[in-house]
XYZ file of C-alpha atoms in Angstrom:
309
model
C 95.444 112.117 51.238
C 92.678 109.536 51.223
C 91.544 108.453 54.654
C 89.846 105.179 55.349
C 87.252 105.191 58.088
C 87.603 102.585 60.786
C 85.017 100.880 62.942
C 85.333 102.201 66.483
C 83.996 100.125 69.359
C 85.909 101.989 72.048
C 88.012 105.079 72.655
C 91.233 105.472 74.614
C 91.471 108.513 76.907
C 94.939 110.040 76.986
C 95.028 112.058 80.217
C 98.582 113.359 80.453
C 99.624 113.590 84.093
C 103.154 113.129 85.434
C 103.507 109.441 86.354
C 105.053 110.386 89.725
C 101.963 112.462 90.560
C 99.356 109.920 89.483
C 99.104 108.114 92.820
C 98.659 111.414 94.702
C 96.147 112.591 92.119
C 94.114 109.406 92.502
C 94.042 109.793 96.303
C 92.978 113.451 95.998
C 90.282 112.606 93.450
C 88.909 109.902 95.732
C 88.767 112.292 98.699
C 87.167 115.034 96.600
C 84.558 112.593 95.304
C 83.656 111.347 98.788
C 83.363 114.904 100.143
C 81.269 115.895 97.103
C 78.896 112.960 97.555
C 78.497 113.557 101.295
C 78.064 117.330 101.073
C 75.601 117.427 98.193
C 73.566 114.488 99.467
C 73.344 116.187 102.865
C 72.080 119.437 101.287
C 69.411 117.577 99.280
C 68.365 115.566 102.356
C 68.069 118.627 104.605
C 66.023 120.617 102.081
C 63.756 117.644 101.326
C 63.104 116.981 105.039
C 62.473 120.589 106.087
C 59.177 122.079 104.788
C 60.408 125.578 105.695
C 63.222 125.224 103.135
C 60.973 124.189 100.266
C 61.018 127.643 98.669
C 62.233 128.580 95.166
C 65.727 129.587 96.327
C 66.257 126.369 98.302
C 64.717 124.229 95.568
C 67.323 125.777 93.278
C 70.080 124.884 95.754
C 68.795 121.282 95.927
C 68.675 121.091 92.116
C 72.252 122.398 91.967
C 73.311 119.712 94.477
C 71.679 116.996 92.332
C 73.454 118.299 89.218
C 76.767 118.269 91.113
C 76.143 114.720 92.352
C 75.407 113.389 88.863
C 78.193 115.419 87.248
C 80.861 114.254 89.697
C 79.740 110.627 89.389
C 79.880 110.983 85.616
C 83.492 112.206 85.586
C 85.518 111.318 88.687
C 85.240 107.471 88.810
C 86.238 107.186 85.146
C 89.001 109.724 85.655
C 90.399 107.609 88.490
C 90.210 104.545 86.222
C 92.069 106.389 83.436
C 94.846 107.446 85.813
C 95.006 103.822 86.998
C 95.802 102.819 83.386
C 92.284 101.609 82.532
C 92.032 104.169 79.780
C 89.679 102.401 77.351
C 86.003 103.360 77.338
C 83.381 101.704 75.103
C 81.714 103.793 72.389
C 78.289 103.925 74.074
C 79.461 104.930 77.582
C 81.764 107.503 75.981
C 78.825 109.170 74.213
C 76.783 108.991 77.419
C 79.560 110.718 79.361
C 79.820 113.419 76.685
C 76.031 113.964 76.683
C 75.911 114.299 80.471
C 78.833 116.759 80.523
C 77.117 118.980 77.939
C 73.638 118.667 79.434
C 74.611 119.226 83.054
C 76.808 122.186 82.125
C 73.939 123.851 80.255
C 71.400 123.032 82.967
C 73.652 124.422 85.705
C 74.253 127.653 83.782
C 70.499 128.179 83.367
C 69.848 127.197 86.999
C 72.322 129.785 88.308
C 70.635 132.392 86.092
C 67.234 131.376 87.492
C 68.533 131.670 91.055
C 69.888 135.137 90.246
C 66.481 136.093 88.850
C 64.756 134.816 91.998
C 67.050 136.909 94.221
C 66.549 139.929 91.965
C 62.772 139.789 92.396
C 63.082 139.145 96.151
C 65.336 142.166 96.719
C 64.257 144.688 94.075
C 60.519 143.880 94.038
C 59.855 142.272 97.451
C 56.165 143.271 97.589
C 55.501 141.628 94.221
C 57.510 138.465 94.926
C 54.493 136.250 95.709
C 52.697 137.360 92.531
C 55.724 137.100 90.237
C 57.250 133.893 91.599
C 54.327 131.469 91.459
C 54.081 127.730 90.889
C 53.321 128.471 87.239
C 56.452 130.584 86.736
C 58.569 128.028 88.583
C 57.168 125.263 86.362
C 57.875 127.327 83.253
C 61.425 128.047 84.457
C 61.963 124.363 85.248
C 60.760 123.363 81.792
C 63.108 125.893 80.189
C 65.923 124.774 82.454
C 65.752 121.146 81.337
C 64.288 121.243 77.824
C 66.602 123.837 76.204
C 69.852 122.050 77.198
C 68.250 118.738 76.178
C 67.445 120.069 72.694
C 70.996 121.370 72.285
C 72.566 118.109 73.464
C 70.322 116.111 71.126
C 71.608 118.155 68.177
C 75.207 117.580 69.283
C 74.558 113.848 69.669
C 73.108 113.632 66.151
C 76.257 115.296 64.815
C 78.519 112.894 66.701
C 76.670 109.820 65.415
C 77.237 111.129 61.875
C 81.006 111.104 62.328
C 83.325 108.450 61.015
C 86.778 108.058 62.543
C 90.095 107.571 60.773
C 93.470 106.234 61.843
C 93.000 106.600 65.600
C 90.561 106.151 68.454
C 92.725 108.032 70.985
C 91.165 111.107 72.592
C 93.750 113.566 73.895
C 91.598 114.430 76.901
C 90.758 113.176 80.391
C 87.134 112.353 79.610
C 84.906 112.053 76.550
C 84.601 115.539 75.132
C 82.694 116.776 72.075
C 85.648 118.723 70.614
C 88.050 115.815 71.083
C 85.686 113.459 69.243
C 85.309 115.895 66.342
C 89.089 116.373 66.090
C 89.766 112.671 65.393
C 86.973 112.414 62.816
C 87.825 111.796 59.177
C 86.543 115.244 58.228
C 86.393 118.346 60.411
C 83.228 119.991 59.106
C 82.941 123.637 60.318
C 79.280 123.057 61.236
C 80.325 120.870 64.174
C 82.387 123.661 65.760
C 79.798 126.297 64.834
C 77.206 124.393 66.864
C 79.615 124.263 69.798
C 80.237 128.017 69.516
C 76.497 128.730 69.524
C 76.084 126.497 72.581
C 78.947 128.263 74.376
C 77.259 131.612 73.710
C 73.764 130.483 74.777
C 74.807 128.478 77.855
C 77.994 130.310 78.762
C 78.155 133.994 77.910
C 74.428 134.849 78.043
C 73.687 133.406 81.525
C 76.958 134.789 82.915
C 76.242 138.340 81.687
C 72.637 138.089 82.922
C 73.833 136.967 86.369
C 76.370 139.784 86.651
C 73.797 142.420 85.651
C 71.227 140.988 88.070
C 73.655 140.939 90.982
C 74.871 144.459 90.199
C 71.262 145.654 90.471
C 70.778 143.614 93.680
C 73.929 145.129 95.220
C 72.709 148.621 94.356
C 69.322 147.893 95.958
C 70.983 146.347 99.014
C 73.082 149.449 99.656
C 69.878 151.514 99.789
C 68.341 149.351 102.556
C 68.185 151.410 105.732
C 68.298 148.441 108.127
C 71.854 147.272 108.767
C 70.651 143.709 109.411
C 68.644 143.674 106.161
C 71.584 145.084 104.236
C 73.967 142.522 105.742
C 71.615 139.596 105.028
C 71.084 140.648 101.406
C 74.795 141.175 100.744
C 75.590 137.843 102.431
C 73.154 136.042 100.099
C 74.650 137.931 97.163
C 78.243 136.961 97.950
C 77.205 133.333 98.495
C 75.690 133.107 95.023
C 78.607 134.986 93.461
C 81.068 132.502 94.983
C 79.163 129.609 93.395
C 78.909 131.421 90.043
C 82.614 132.230 90.178
C 83.572 128.632 90.902
C 81.452 127.479 87.961
C 82.651 130.046 85.403
C 86.112 131.368 86.232
C 88.242 128.186 85.726
C 86.660 127.445 82.333
C 86.777 131.090 81.234
C 90.413 131.319 82.344
C 91.420 128.218 80.356
C 89.822 129.615 77.177
C 91.175 133.128 77.795
C 94.759 131.936 78.211
C 94.489 130.020 74.951
C 92.923 133.011 73.171
C 95.702 135.448 74.175
C 98.388 133.033 73.040
C 99.566 131.588 76.359
C 100.821 128.093 75.600
C 100.062 125.675 78.396
C 101.644 122.259 78.582
C 99.296 119.341 78.058
C 99.669 118.402 81.720
C 98.898 121.971 82.885
C 95.846 122.189 80.636
C 94.553 118.805 81.804
C 95.080 119.808 85.440
C 93.121 123.026 84.895
C 90.251 121.158 83.236
C 90.160 118.549 86.030
C 90.069 121.269 88.703
C 87.354 123.181 86.829
C 85.127 120.102 86.720
C 85.622 118.506 90.142
C 86.291 121.361 92.596
C 83.057 123.420 92.242
C 80.731 120.463 93.055
C 82.736 119.858 96.239
C 82.694 123.485 97.411
C 79.097 124.378 96.496
C 77.474 122.574 99.467
C 80.215 123.845 101.787
C 79.525 127.433 100.713
C 75.775 127.093 101.166
C 76.115 125.222 104.473
C 78.423 127.751 106.091
C 77.003 130.960 104.623
C 73.281 130.160 104.718
C 71.869 130.342 108.229
C 68.729 128.288 107.491
C 70.609 125.397 105.882
C 73.315 125.485 108.552
C 70.800 125.325 111.398
C 68.863 122.531 109.652
C 72.052 120.486 109.286
C 72.865 121.031 112.970
C 69.375 119.856 113.961
C 69.736 116.796 111.735
C 73.021 115.778 113.363
C 71.678 116.442 116.876
C 68.639 114.231 116.230
C 70.841 111.519 114.688
C 73.167 111.638 117.701
C 70.214 111.465 120.072
């Protein structure tokens, strides 16, 4: 059947949530957003103000907090607007939201892998840490961290701008998503999904496997430490990072796994899972680091004591 392309100036986001639950969802989203902003801003502020925390591991934590701040601001306010029946989003802002989702997801995956690498060197090769982790290696890692996701997102953006849309401008999703845009295009060219699959492998599977292997080696090295305090501190750092990695990966992996094994989720259940996967980790990351990291916790306490004084 012939399809006639249409000029699209805006998209309509169809986020299927039970109408009776929308008001509660909006309240919860607002609270989550405020907690996310406060927690991540506090972590960035504390690390920036304390020279003793300006080390590779803490710089990574600050970078993660910045990614979470930008990512939450990119998704939650528009999500609240969609649930408040302001579902239309102009073409340009929609593409910007999509680009930020892809870029920040890739950057965070690489950042978590870099943080795992930093802990690996610190635990397995402690005497060589200062020679291996230098300003040059940190600069190289930072360049890789930001340039590789940027190159991937640029390719995805070029593909999207090539698309023409037919019959509808409704996206069956809660925010502007690459797959949803491709699905309403006049022609579903396999190359668009192939690029997404390659990106999922490079920014999803590869960093996740690398992190698990690194932490397995760190755990093995930690168990061989004779000092009980040293062993406890290393394992505490390990579990902190694993909690963050788990929050980032498990919800998304679970949603894809359920689909792959044939479990049919309702549209509302799937949307709820995607919302949780995108908004909960940025809220919990600063809480995890604040409560489980002694240096950050003590710096926050000092900050509040000085502010109170």
